[in-house]
Amino acid sequence: SFKLVSEFYFDKKGTKLLIETSKNSKDSNSKALVLIYNLASEKLDTVMKAFGDAKNFSFDEEGKQLAFVAERDSSAKALQKFYKLWYYTGGQDSAKIAAEKNTVGMQIGYTISENATPRFSKDGKKLFFGTAPIKAPKDTTLVDFELARLDVWHYNDDYLQPQQLRQLDAELKRSYTAVINPGENKVVQLGAEDAERITLVNEGNADWVLAETNKGNRKQMQWEGRTRISAYAINTDNGAKKLVLANAIANFNASPGGKYVYWYDDVKRNYFTYDVATGITKNVTEKIKLPLYDEDNDVPDYPGAYGVMGWSAWDKNLYVYDRYEVWNVNPDAAEMPVTIIDPAKMPRKNKVTYRYISTNREERFVNTTDPMVFRVFDNIAKTSVLDVSLAKNNFISFNNKPEKYVFGFPVKAKNAEAFIYTKENYTTSPNLYYDNKMTDAVLLSDINPQQKEYNWGTAELFKWKAYNGKESEGIIYKPENFDPKKKYPMISYFYEKLSDGLYSYIPPSPTPSRLNISFFVSRGYIVFAPDISYTTGHP
């Protein structure tokens, strides 16, 4: 039993328990403490005592190293407080200072940020933390009512003034990533005002990080609707920065093995890779002649990409989606891209979409020869199914046919081919199922028996030819006691495209903006939900 506990954390593997206790206000000799309790040996070690503030605790993967930020030299009313980065590992008497504002490599005028949580690389060899400019102490010589209340606007500001005010708190707390090797007294600064967003690569094990910035491109957001991004690869040993691409309408990512930066270029409508070792950029999907972007995009903006399924081990293959299936792409563009779905399924001809669902939260690579869970959606019938893939002649195939249901996100047992998921349609609220190898579903719950006491309804697909000559579709919801000989009041509810939700359950609950369809259907209305398409000048 531990008293006066203000914070506590377990390490990932559950071998250590970190405890921060506060000072006992009734005992003048009491001190605030940071403790580590070893759950195996039941031994309690003191990491730090007598400090003003300690926070942002972080264990390494094995629970053998601990890092946090703390300040212990300032009075409670001090106008400036300088936090330090503290480090502790087994065998030490107490935590030691790993970095502070005067450490070699720290940028002049910067200090350790108390707003960033330190993070170890997966192998425990690097410790990433935040730095921030030293803020001037608050002027206490003036009372509040003597201070001028003034916002100065300028047309050349990065952001419009209302956005500046809204982001003010976040900007005051902004920190920039730096790295240190535990045991070495040298900081390498990685992030900066022109590299404000840092992503660790290969779980921090790589010798580089991905940096992104929109600095210099922020004003254009006012008329372009987005900012152009510049990306860099920054070396964690010396801070050297290599430009990947400047001023692109793209979202950059690092491959999980750390060999490439990759992105989808919205303007060129292709995926690109940048080999960090060679500095060579390749268009890796230009030989795919089918669109990799939203084919139905009808708004005045670049169509978004269908997305990435993942990478194979050692960054050997990149898997990207088109509207219906998955392409295996060589990241060096040395081989022709090929689809991985069994051609006999004819996804595009049958208008069936295949999307991979990762059921392992720690999965970093995709192995297409192992069983994989896919959500299979029939775009014509609006039916779907969760299915497990089977390797077959270099393709993956499936067993099950889509059903008139919507399937919720599946959760897989760690050491068995067993799953739980929810299943629903308009007349059946979501219930939980257990499924062995996605072949034997067993109903586990019946959470909504009271629905039988109400006039519910039905949902059916309706198609018609619109004024422009194109076929349109929508959903017609009818009361459960619908009589085709009677006339009913009808409400039309439209908002973009809704027909893919034909089999979604709609609980009769308050909604912030949309029509509560099941509520009105139960009370004798027919509700028509047509899909609508935008055209230029007519949203």
Coordinates of C-alpha atoms in Angstrom, one line a residue:
S1 CA 0.0 0.0 0.0
F2 CA 1.4 3.4 -1.0
K3 CA 0.1 6.7 0.3
L4 CA 0.1 10.3 -1.1
V5 CA 0.4 8.9 -4.7
S6 CA 0.0 11.6 -7.4
E7 CA 1.0 9.5 -10.4
F8 CA 1.9 5.9 -11.1
Y9 CA 2.9 3.9 -14.2
F10 CA 3.7 0.3 -15.1
D11 CA 6.4 -0.5 -17.6
K12 CA 5.2 -2.2 -20.8
K13 CA 6.0 -5.8 -19.6
G14 CA 4.6 -5.2 -16.1
T15 CA 7.9 -5.8 -14.2
K16 CA 8.2 -2.3 -12.7
L17 CA 5.8 0.2 -11.0
L18 CA 6.8 3.8 -11.0
I19 CA 5.2 5.9 -8.2
E20 CA 5.4 9.6 -7.6
T21 CA 4.3 10.7 -4.1
S22 CA 3.6 14.3 -3.0
K23 CA 4.8 16.0 0.2
N24 CA 2.8 15.5 3.3
S25 CA 1.5 19.0 4.2
K26 CA 1.3 18.1 7.9
D27 CA 4.9 16.9 8.2
S28 CA 7.6 19.5 7.7
N29 CA 10.2 16.7 7.2
S30 CA 8.2 15.1 4.4
K31 CA 9.5 15.2 0.8
A32 CA 8.0 14.5 -2.6
L33 CA 9.4 11.2 -4.0
V34 CA 9.8 9.3 -7.2
L35 CA 10.0 5.6 -6.5
I36 CA 10.3 2.4 -8.5
Y37 CA 8.8 -0.8 -7.1
N38 CA 10.2 -4.1 -8.6
L39 CA 7.2 -6.4 -8.8
A40 CA 9.3 -9.6 -8.9
S41 CA 11.7 -8.8 -6.0
E42 CA 9.2 -6.6 -4.1
K43 CA 12.1 -4.1 -3.7
L44 CA 11.4 -0.4 -3.5
D45 CA 14.1 2.0 -4.9
T46 CA 14.1 5.8 -4.5
V47 CA 14.7 7.5 -7.8
M48 CA 14.4 11.1 -6.7
K49 CA 13.4 13.1 -3.6
A50 CA 12.8 16.8 -2.8
F51 CA 11.8 18.3 -6.1
G52 CA 9.4 21.0 -7.2
D53 CA 7.9 19.2 -10.1
A54 CA 8.5 15.9 -11.9
K55 CA 6.5 14.6 -14.8
N56 CA 6.4 12.9 -18.2
F57 CA 7.8 9.6 -17.0
S58 CA 8.8 7.1 -19.7
F59 CA 10.2 3.5 -19.4
D60 CA 12.2 1.9 -22.2
E61 CA 10.9 -1.3 -23.9
E62 CA 12.4 -3.7 -21.3
G63 CA 11.6 -1.6 -18.3
K64 CA 15.3 -1.2 -17.4
Q65 CA 15.7 2.5 -18.2
L66 CA 13.6 5.5 -17.0
A67 CA 13.5 9.1 -18.2
F68 CA 11.5 12.1 -17.1
V69 CA 11.7 15.8 -16.7
A70 CA 11.9 17.6 -13.4
E71 CA 12.9 20.8 -11.8
R72 CA 14.1 20.9 -8.2
D73 CA 16.0 24.2 -7.8
S74 CA 13.2 26.9 -8.0
S75 CA 10.8 28.1 -5.4
A76 CA 7.1 27.6 -5.9
K77 CA 6.6 31.3 -6.8
A78 CA 9.6 31.6 -9.2
L79 CA 8.9 33.4 -12.4
Q80 CA 11.2 31.2 -14.4
K81 CA 11.7 27.4 -13.9
F82 CA 14.3 25.4 -15.8
Y83 CA 13.5 21.8 -16.2
K84 CA 16.1 19.1 -16.7
L85 CA 16.0 15.7 -18.4
W86 CA 16.6 13.0 -15.8
Y87 CA 17.8 9.4 -16.4
Y88 CA 17.7 6.4 -14.2
T89 CA 18.7 2.7 -14.7
G90 CA 19.1 -0.2 -12.3
G91 CA 22.2 0.0 -10.1
Q92 CA 22.2 3.8 -9.8
D93 CA 21.6 5.3 -6.3
S94 CA 19.3 7.9 -7.8
A95 CA 18.4 9.6 -11.1
K96 CA 21.1 11.6 -12.8
I97 CA 20.8 14.7 -15.1
A98 CA 21.0 13.5 -18.7
A99 CA 20.6 17.0 -20.3
E100 CA 19.9 20.6 -19.3
K101 CA 20.1 24.0 -20.9
N102 CA 24.0 24.1 -20.7
T103 CA 24.6 20.6 -22.0
V104 CA 26.9 20.3 -25.1
G105 CA 24.7 20.5 -28.2
M106 CA 21.8 22.4 -26.6
Q107 CA 20.8 25.3 -28.8
I108 CA 21.7 28.7 -27.2
G109 CA 18.6 30.3 -25.7
Y110 CA 16.8 26.9 -25.4
T111 CA 16.0 24.7 -22.4
I112 CA 14.4 21.3 -21.7
S113 CA 10.7 21.4 -22.4
E114 CA 8.3 20.3 -19.7
N115 CA 5.6 19.8 -22.3
A116 CA 7.2 16.9 -24.2
T117 CA 7.3 13.3 -22.9
P118 CA 10.7 11.6 -23.4
R119 CA 10.8 8.5 -25.4
F120 CA 13.4 5.7 -25.8
S121 CA 14.1 4.0 -29.1
K122 CA 12.8 0.4 -29.2
D123 CA 16.4 -0.9 -28.7
G124 CA 17.0 1.5 -25.8
K125 CA 20.1 3.1 -27.3
K126 CA 18.6 6.5 -28.0
L127 CA 16.5 8.9 -25.8
F128 CA 14.3 11.4 -27.6
F129 CA 13.0 14.5 -25.7
G130 CA 11.8 18.0 -26.3
T131 CA 13.5 21.4 -26.1
A132 CA 11.9 24.9 -26.3
P133 CA 13.0 28.5 -26.3
I134 CA 13.5 30.0 -22.9
K135 CA 10.6 32.3 -22.2
A136 CA 11.1 35.7 -20.7
P137 CA 9.9 36.0 -17.1
K138 CA 6.5 37.6 -16.6
D139 CA 6.7 41.3 -15.8
T140 CA 5.2 41.7 -12.3
T141 CA 5.9 45.4 -12.0
L142 CA 2.6 46.2 -13.8
V143 CA -0.8 45.2 -12.5
D144 CA -3.2 43.5 -14.9
F145 CA -5.5 46.5 -15.6
E146 CA -2.5 48.7 -16.7
L147 CA -1.6 46.3 -19.5
A148 CA -2.7 47.3 -23.0
R149 CA -5.1 44.8 -24.7
L150 CA -4.0 44.9 -28.3
D151 CA -3.8 42.4 -31.2
V152 CA -1.7 43.5 -34.1
W153 CA -2.7 42.1 -37.5
H154 CA -0.4 41.9 -40.5
Y155 CA -1.2 40.6 -44.0
N156 CA 2.1 38.8 -44.1
D157 CA 1.5 36.7 -40.9
D158 CA 1.7 33.0 -41.2
Y159 CA -1.8 32.6 -39.9
L160 CA -4.9 34.8 -39.7
Q161 CA -5.2 36.6 -36.4
P162 CA -8.2 34.5 -35.1
Q163 CA -6.2 31.3 -35.9
Q164 CA -3.2 32.8 -34.0
L165 CA -5.3 33.3 -31.0
R166 CA -6.9 29.9 -31.1
Q167 CA -3.4 28.2 -31.5
L168 CA -1.7 30.5 -28.9
D169 CA -1.7 27.9 -26.1
A170 CA -0.4 25.1 -28.3
E171 CA 2.3 27.4 -29.7
L172 CA 3.4 28.5 -26.2
K173 CA 3.8 24.8 -25.3
R174 CA 5.5 23.8 -28.6
S175 CA 8.7 21.8 -28.3
Y176 CA 11.3 20.6 -30.7
T177 CA 12.7 17.1 -30.7
A178 CA 16.2 16.4 -29.7
V179 CA 18.1 13.1 -29.0
I180 CA 20.8 11.9 -26.6
N181 CA 22.5 8.5 -26.2
P182 CA 22.1 7.5 -22.5
G183 CA 25.5 7.8 -20.8
E184 CA 26.8 10.4 -23.3
N185 CA 26.8 14.0 -22.5
K186 CA 26.0 15.4 -25.9
V187 CA 22.6 16.5 -27.3
V188 CA 21.8 16.4 -31.0
Q189 CA 19.0 18.9 -31.9
L190 CA 16.7 17.4 -34.6
G191 CA 13.5 19.6 -34.7
A192 CA 13.5 23.3 -35.3
E193 CA 11.1 26.1 -36.4
D194 CA 11.7 24.9 -40.0
A195 CA 11.4 21.2 -39.1
E196 CA 8.7 21.4 -36.5
R197 CA 7.1 17.9 -37.0
I198 CA 9.4 15.0 -36.2
T199 CA 8.5 11.3 -36.8
L200 CA 10.7 8.5 -35.3
V201 CA 11.7 5.9 -37.8
N202 CA 11.9 2.1 -37.3
E203 CA 10.6 2.7 -33.7
G204 CA 13.4 5.1 -33.1
N205 CA 16.1 2.6 -34.0
A206 CA 17.0 4.1 -37.4
D207 CA 19.9 6.6 -37.7
W208 CA 17.5 9.2 -39.1
V209 CA 14.2 10.8 -38.4
L210 CA 11.6 12.2 -40.8
A211 CA 11.0 16.0 -40.4
E212 CA 8.2 17.9 -42.0
T213 CA 7.4 21.6 -42.1
N214 CA 4.9 24.0 -43.8
K215 CA 7.0 27.0 -42.9
G216 CA 7.0 29.5 -45.8
N217 CA 3.7 28.1 -47.2
R218 CA 1.2 28.9 -44.5
K219 CA -0.4 32.0 -46.0
Q220 CA -1.5 30.0 -49.1
M221 CA -3.7 27.9 -46.9
Q222 CA -6.1 30.8 -46.9
W223 CA -7.0 30.3 -50.6
E224 CA -5.6 26.8 -51.3
G225 CA -7.3 25.1 -48.4
R226 CA -4.1 23.3 -47.3
T227 CA -0.4 24.0 -46.9
R228 CA 2.4 22.6 -49.0
I229 CA 4.8 20.5 -47.1
S230 CA 8.6 20.1 -47.2
A231 CA 10.2 16.9 -45.9
Y232 CA 13.7 16.1 -44.7
A233 CA 15.7 13.1 -43.4
I234 CA 17.7 14.2 -40.4
N235 CA 20.6 12.2 -39.1
T236 CA 20.4 11.3 -35.4
D237 CA 24.1 11.2 -34.9
N238 CA 25.0 14.7 -36.1
G239 CA 21.8 16.5 -37.0
A240 CA 22.7 16.7 -40.7
K241 CA 19.6 17.4 -42.8
K242 CA 18.8 16.1 -46.3
L243 CA 15.9 17.5 -48.4
V244 CA 13.5 14.8 -49.5
L245 CA 11.1 17.1 -51.4
A246 CA 10.1 20.7 -51.0
N247 CA 6.7 22.4 -51.2
A248 CA 4.6 19.3 -52.1
I249 CA 0.9 18.7 -51.7
A250 CA 1.5 15.4 -50.0
N251 CA 1.6 13.5 -46.7
F252 CA 5.1 12.0 -46.0
N253 CA 5.7 8.7 -44.1
A254 CA 8.7 6.6 -43.3
S255 CA 8.7 2.9 -44.3
P256 CA 8.7 0.7 -41.2
G257 CA 12.1 -0.7 -41.8
G258 CA 13.6 2.7 -42.2
K259 CA 14.9 2.4 -45.8
Y260 CA 12.5 4.9 -47.5
V261 CA 10.4 8.0 -47.2
Y262 CA 7.2 7.5 -49.2
W263 CA 4.2 9.7 -50.1
Y264 CA 1.2 10.1 -52.4
D265 CA 1.5 13.3 -54.5
D266 CA -2.0 14.8 -54.9
V267 CA -1.1 16.8 -58.0
K268 CA 0.8 14.0 -59.8
R269 CA -1.6 11.3 -58.5
N270 CA 1.1 8.7 -57.9
Y271 CA 3.1 7.3 -55.1
F272 CA 6.8 8.1 -54.7
T273 CA 9.7 6.7 -52.7
Y274 CA 12.9 8.4 -51.6
D275 CA 15.8 6.0 -50.8
V276 CA 17.5 7.6 -47.8
A277 CA 20.8 5.9 -48.4
T278 CA 21.1 6.9 -52.1
G279 CA 19.0 10.0 -52.2
I280 CA 17.1 8.7 -55.3
T281 CA 13.4 9.4 -55.8
K282 CA 11.2 7.1 -57.8
N283 CA 7.6 7.2 -59.1
V284 CA 6.7 3.7 -58.1
T285 CA 3.1 3.5 -59.4
E286 CA 3.2 5.3 -62.8
K287 CA 2.8 1.9 -64.6
I288 CA -0.5 1.3 -62.8
K289 CA -3.1 2.6 -65.4
L290 CA -6.1 2.5 -63.0
P291 CA -6.8 5.4 -60.7
L292 CA -5.3 5.2 -57.2
Y293 CA -7.4 8.2 -56.1
D294 CA -11.1 8.7 -55.4
E295 CA -12.8 8.1 -58.8
D296 CA -16.0 9.7 -57.6
N297 CA -14.5 12.9 -56.3
D298 CA -16.9 15.7 -57.0
V299 CA -15.6 18.6 -55.0
P300 CA -13.2 21.4 -56.2
D301 CA -10.1 19.8 -54.7
Y302 CA -7.5 17.2 -55.5
P303 CA -9.0 13.7 -55.1
G304 CA -7.7 11.8 -52.1
A305 CA -5.8 8.5 -52.5
Y306 CA -7.4 5.2 -51.6
G307 CA -4.4 4.7 -49.3
V308 CA -1.7 2.2 -48.3
M309 CA -2.3 -1.3 -47.0
G310 CA 1.3 -1.6 -45.6
W311 CA 4.8 -2.9 -46.2
S312 CA 6.3 -6.4 -46.3
A313 CA 9.3 -7.3 -44.2
W314 CA 12.6 -5.4 -44.8
D315 CA 10.7 -2.8 -46.8
K316 CA 10.7 -5.1 -49.8
N317 CA 7.2 -4.4 -51.1
L318 CA 4.7 -1.6 -50.7
Y319 CA 1.0 -2.4 -51.0
V320 CA -1.4 0.3 -52.2
Y321 CA -5.1 0.3 -52.9
D322 CA -7.1 1.3 -55.9
R323 CA -10.9 1.5 -55.6
Y324 CA -11.4 -2.3 -55.4
E325 CA -8.2 -4.2 -54.8
V326 CA -4.5 -4.2 -53.7
W327 CA -1.3 -3.6 -55.7
N328 CA 2.1 -5.0 -54.8
V329 CA 4.6 -2.3 -55.7
N330 CA 8.4 -2.5 -55.8
P331 CA 9.7 0.6 -53.8
D332 CA 12.7 0.9 -56.3
A333 CA 10.4 0.7 -59.3
A334 CA 12.5 -2.2 -60.5
E335 CA 9.5 -4.5 -61.2
M336 CA 6.0 -4.1 -62.6
P337 CA 3.3 -3.6 -60.0
V338 CA 0.9 -6.6 -59.8
T339 CA -2.4 -7.0 -58.0
I340 CA -2.5 -9.5 -55.1
I341 CA -6.3 -10.4 -55.2
D342 CA -7.2 -13.6 -57.0
P343 CA -8.1 -12.4 -60.6
A344 CA -10.9 -15.0 -60.7
K345 CA -12.7 -12.8 -58.2
M346 CA -12.8 -10.0 -60.8
P347 CA -13.0 -7.2 -58.2
R348 CA -13.4 -4.3 -60.6
K349 CA -15.9 -6.0 -62.9
N350 CA -18.0 -7.2 -59.9
K351 CA -17.5 -3.9 -58.1
V352 CA -16.3 -5.6 -54.9
T353 CA -13.8 -3.7 -52.6
Y354 CA -11.2 -5.5 -50.6
R355 CA -9.6 -3.8 -47.6
Y356 CA -7.1 -5.3 -45.2
I357 CA -7.7 -5.1 -41.4
S358 CA -4.7 -5.5 -39.1
T359 CA -5.7 -7.4 -36.0
N360 CA -2.3 -7.1 -34.3
R361 CA -1.7 -3.7 -32.8
E362 CA 2.1 -4.2 -32.8
E363 CA 2.2 -5.4 -36.5
R364 CA 4.7 -3.5 -38.5
F365 CA 5.0 -5.6 -41.6
V366 CA 2.3 -7.4 -43.7
N367 CA 2.9 -11.1 -44.7
T368 CA 0.6 -11.9 -47.6
T369 CA 1.4 -15.6 -47.3
D370 CA -0.1 -15.8 -43.8
P371 CA -3.9 -15.7 -43.3
M372 CA -5.1 -12.0 -43.3
V373 CA -8.4 -10.5 -42.4
F374 CA -10.1 -8.4 -45.1
R375 CA -13.4 -6.4 -45.1
V376 CA -15.0 -7.3 -48.4
F377 CA -17.7 -4.9 -49.6
D378 CA -20.1 -5.3 -52.6
N379 CA -20.7 -1.8 -53.9
I380 CA -23.8 -2.9 -55.9
A381 CA -25.7 -4.9 -53.3
K382 CA -24.1 -2.9 -50.3
T383 CA -23.4 -6.2 -48.5
S384 CA -20.1 -7.0 -46.7
V385 CA -18.3 -9.7 -44.9
L386 CA -15.1 -10.2 -42.8
D387 CA -13.0 -12.8 -44.6
V388 CA -9.7 -14.6 -44.0
S389 CA -7.4 -14.7 -47.1
L390 CA -5.8 -17.9 -48.4
A391 CA -2.6 -17.9 -50.3
K392 CA -3.2 -19.4 -53.8
N393 CA -0.8 -19.3 -56.8
N394 CA 0.9 -16.0 -55.8
F395 CA -2.6 -14.5 -55.2
I396 CA -4.8 -14.3 -52.2
S397 CA -8.3 -15.7 -52.3
F398 CA -11.4 -15.9 -50.1
N399 CA -14.1 -18.3 -49.1
N400 CA -17.2 -16.3 -47.8
K401 CA -19.9 -14.4 -49.6
P402 CA -21.0 -10.9 -48.4
E403 CA -24.0 -10.8 -46.1
K404 CA -26.7 -8.2 -45.5
Y405 CA -24.9 -6.9 -42.5
V406 CA -22.3 -4.4 -41.4
F407 CA -19.4 -5.9 -39.5
G408 CA -17.6 -4.1 -36.7
F409 CA -13.8 -4.0 -36.2
P410 CA -12.6 -7.5 -35.3
V411 CA -10.4 -8.3 -32.4
K412 CA -8.1 -11.3 -32.6
A413 CA -6.9 -13.6 -29.9
K414 CA -3.1 -13.2 -29.5
N415 CA -2.3 -16.9 -29.7
A416 CA -5.2 -18.4 -31.7
E417 CA -7.1 -17.9 -34.9
A418 CA -10.2 -16.8 -32.9
F419 CA -12.0 -13.4 -33.3
I420 CA -14.7 -11.3 -31.8
Y421 CA -16.6 -8.7 -33.7
T422 CA -20.0 -6.9 -33.9
K423 CA -22.6 -7.5 -36.6
E424 CA -25.6 -5.3 -37.4
N425 CA -28.1 -4.2 -40.0
Y426 CA -31.0 -1.7 -39.9
T427 CA -33.4 -4.1 -38.1
T428 CA -30.8 -5.7 -35.8
S429 CA -28.7 -3.7 -33.4
P430 CA -25.0 -4.5 -33.0
N431 CA -24.3 -7.8 -31.2
L432 CA -21.1 -9.5 -30.3
Y433 CA -20.0 -12.7 -32.1
Y434 CA -17.2 -15.2 -31.5
D435 CA -15.8 -16.7 -34.6
N436 CA -13.2 -19.5 -34.9
K437 CA -11.0 -18.9 -38.0
M438 CA -13.9 -16.7 -39.5
T439 CA -15.8 -19.9 -40.3
D440 CA -18.0 -20.6 -37.3
A441 CA -19.8 -17.5 -35.9
V442 CA -21.4 -17.9 -32.5
L443 CA -23.7 -15.2 -31.1
L444 CA -22.6 -13.9 -27.7
S445 CA -25.0 -11.1 -26.9
D446 CA -28.6 -10.0 -27.3
I447 CA -28.4 -6.4 -26.0
N448 CA -31.6 -4.9 -27.4
P449 CA -34.6 -7.2 -26.8
Q450 CA -36.8 -4.2 -26.0
Q451 CA -36.8 -3.3 -29.7
K452 CA -39.5 -6.0 -30.3
E453 CA -42.0 -3.8 -28.5
Y454 CA -41.7 -1.0 -31.0
N455 CA -42.8 -0.3 -34.5
W456 CA -39.3 -0.4 -36.1
G457 CA -38.8 -0.4 -39.8
T458 CA -37.1 -1.7 -42.9
A459 CA -34.4 -0.3 -45.3
E460 CA -34.2 -1.1 -49.0
L461 CA -32.1 0.2 -51.9
F462 CA -33.9 2.3 -54.5
K463 CA -32.5 3.2 -57.9
W464 CA -33.7 5.7 -60.5
K465 CA -32.5 7.7 -63.5
A466 CA -31.7 11.3 -62.5
Y467 CA -32.4 14.4 -64.7
N468 CA -28.8 14.3 -66.0
G469 CA -29.5 10.8 -67.4
K470 CA -27.3 9.0 -64.9
E471 CA -28.5 6.3 -62.6
S472 CA -28.8 7.4 -59.0
E473 CA -29.5 5.4 -55.8
G474 CA -30.6 5.9 -52.3
I475 CA -32.2 4.2 -49.3
I476 CA -36.0 4.1 -48.6
Y477 CA -36.8 3.5 -44.9
K478 CA -40.4 2.2 -44.2
P479 CA -42.3 1.6 -41.0
E480 CA -42.4 -2.0 -39.9
N481 CA -46.2 -2.0 -40.2
F482 CA -46.1 -0.4 -43.7
D483 CA -49.2 -1.0 -45.8
P484 CA -48.7 -0.5 -49.5
K485 CA -52.4 0.4 -49.9
K486 CA -52.0 3.5 -47.7
K487 CA -50.4 6.9 -48.3
Y488 CA -47.6 8.1 -45.9
P489 CA -45.9 11.4 -45.3
M490 CA -42.3 11.3 -46.6
I491 CA -39.2 13.1 -45.4
S492 CA -36.2 13.4 -47.8
Y493 CA -32.9 13.5 -46.0
F494 CA -29.8 14.0 -48.2
Y495 CA -26.2 14.6 -47.4
E496 CA -23.6 13.5 -50.0
K497 CA -23.7 9.7 -50.4
L498 CA -25.4 7.5 -47.9
S499 CA -26.4 4.4 -49.8
D500 CA -23.3 2.4 -48.7
G501 CA -24.9 2.5 -45.2
L502 CA -27.9 0.5 -46.3
Y503 CA -27.3 -2.1 -43.6
S504 CA -26.2 0.2 -40.8
Y505 CA -28.2 0.2 -37.6
I506 CA -29.6 3.6 -36.6
P507 CA -30.3 3.9 -32.9
P508 CA -33.2 6.3 -32.0
S509 CA -31.0 8.8 -30.3
P510 CA -30.5 12.6 -30.4
T511 CA -28.3 13.7 -33.3
P512 CA -26.3 17.0 -33.6
S513 CA -27.3 17.7 -37.2
R514 CA -28.7 14.8 -39.2
L515 CA -32.2 13.4 -39.3
N516 CA -33.0 10.8 -36.6
I517 CA -34.3 8.4 -39.2
S518 CA -35.4 5.4 -37.0
F519 CA -37.3 7.8 -34.7
F520 CA -39.5 9.2 -37.6
V521 CA -39.9 5.8 -39.3
S522 CA -41.2 4.3 -36.1
R523 CA -43.8 7.1 -36.0
G524 CA -45.2 6.4 -39.4
Y525 CA -43.0 8.4 -41.8
I526 CA -41.3 7.1 -44.9
V527 CA -37.7 8.5 -45.1
F528 CA -35.9 8.7 -48.4
A529 CA -32.1 9.2 -48.3
P530 CA -30.9 9.8 -51.9
D531 CA -27.2 10.0 -52.8
I532 CA -26.3 13.4 -54.3
S533 CA -23.4 14.3 -56.5
Y534 CA -21.9 17.8 -56.8
T535 CA -21.2 19.5 -60.1
T536 CA -19.1 22.6 -60.7
G537 CA -20.9 25.6 -59.4
H538 CA -23.7 23.6 -57.8
P539 CA -22.7 22.1 -54.4

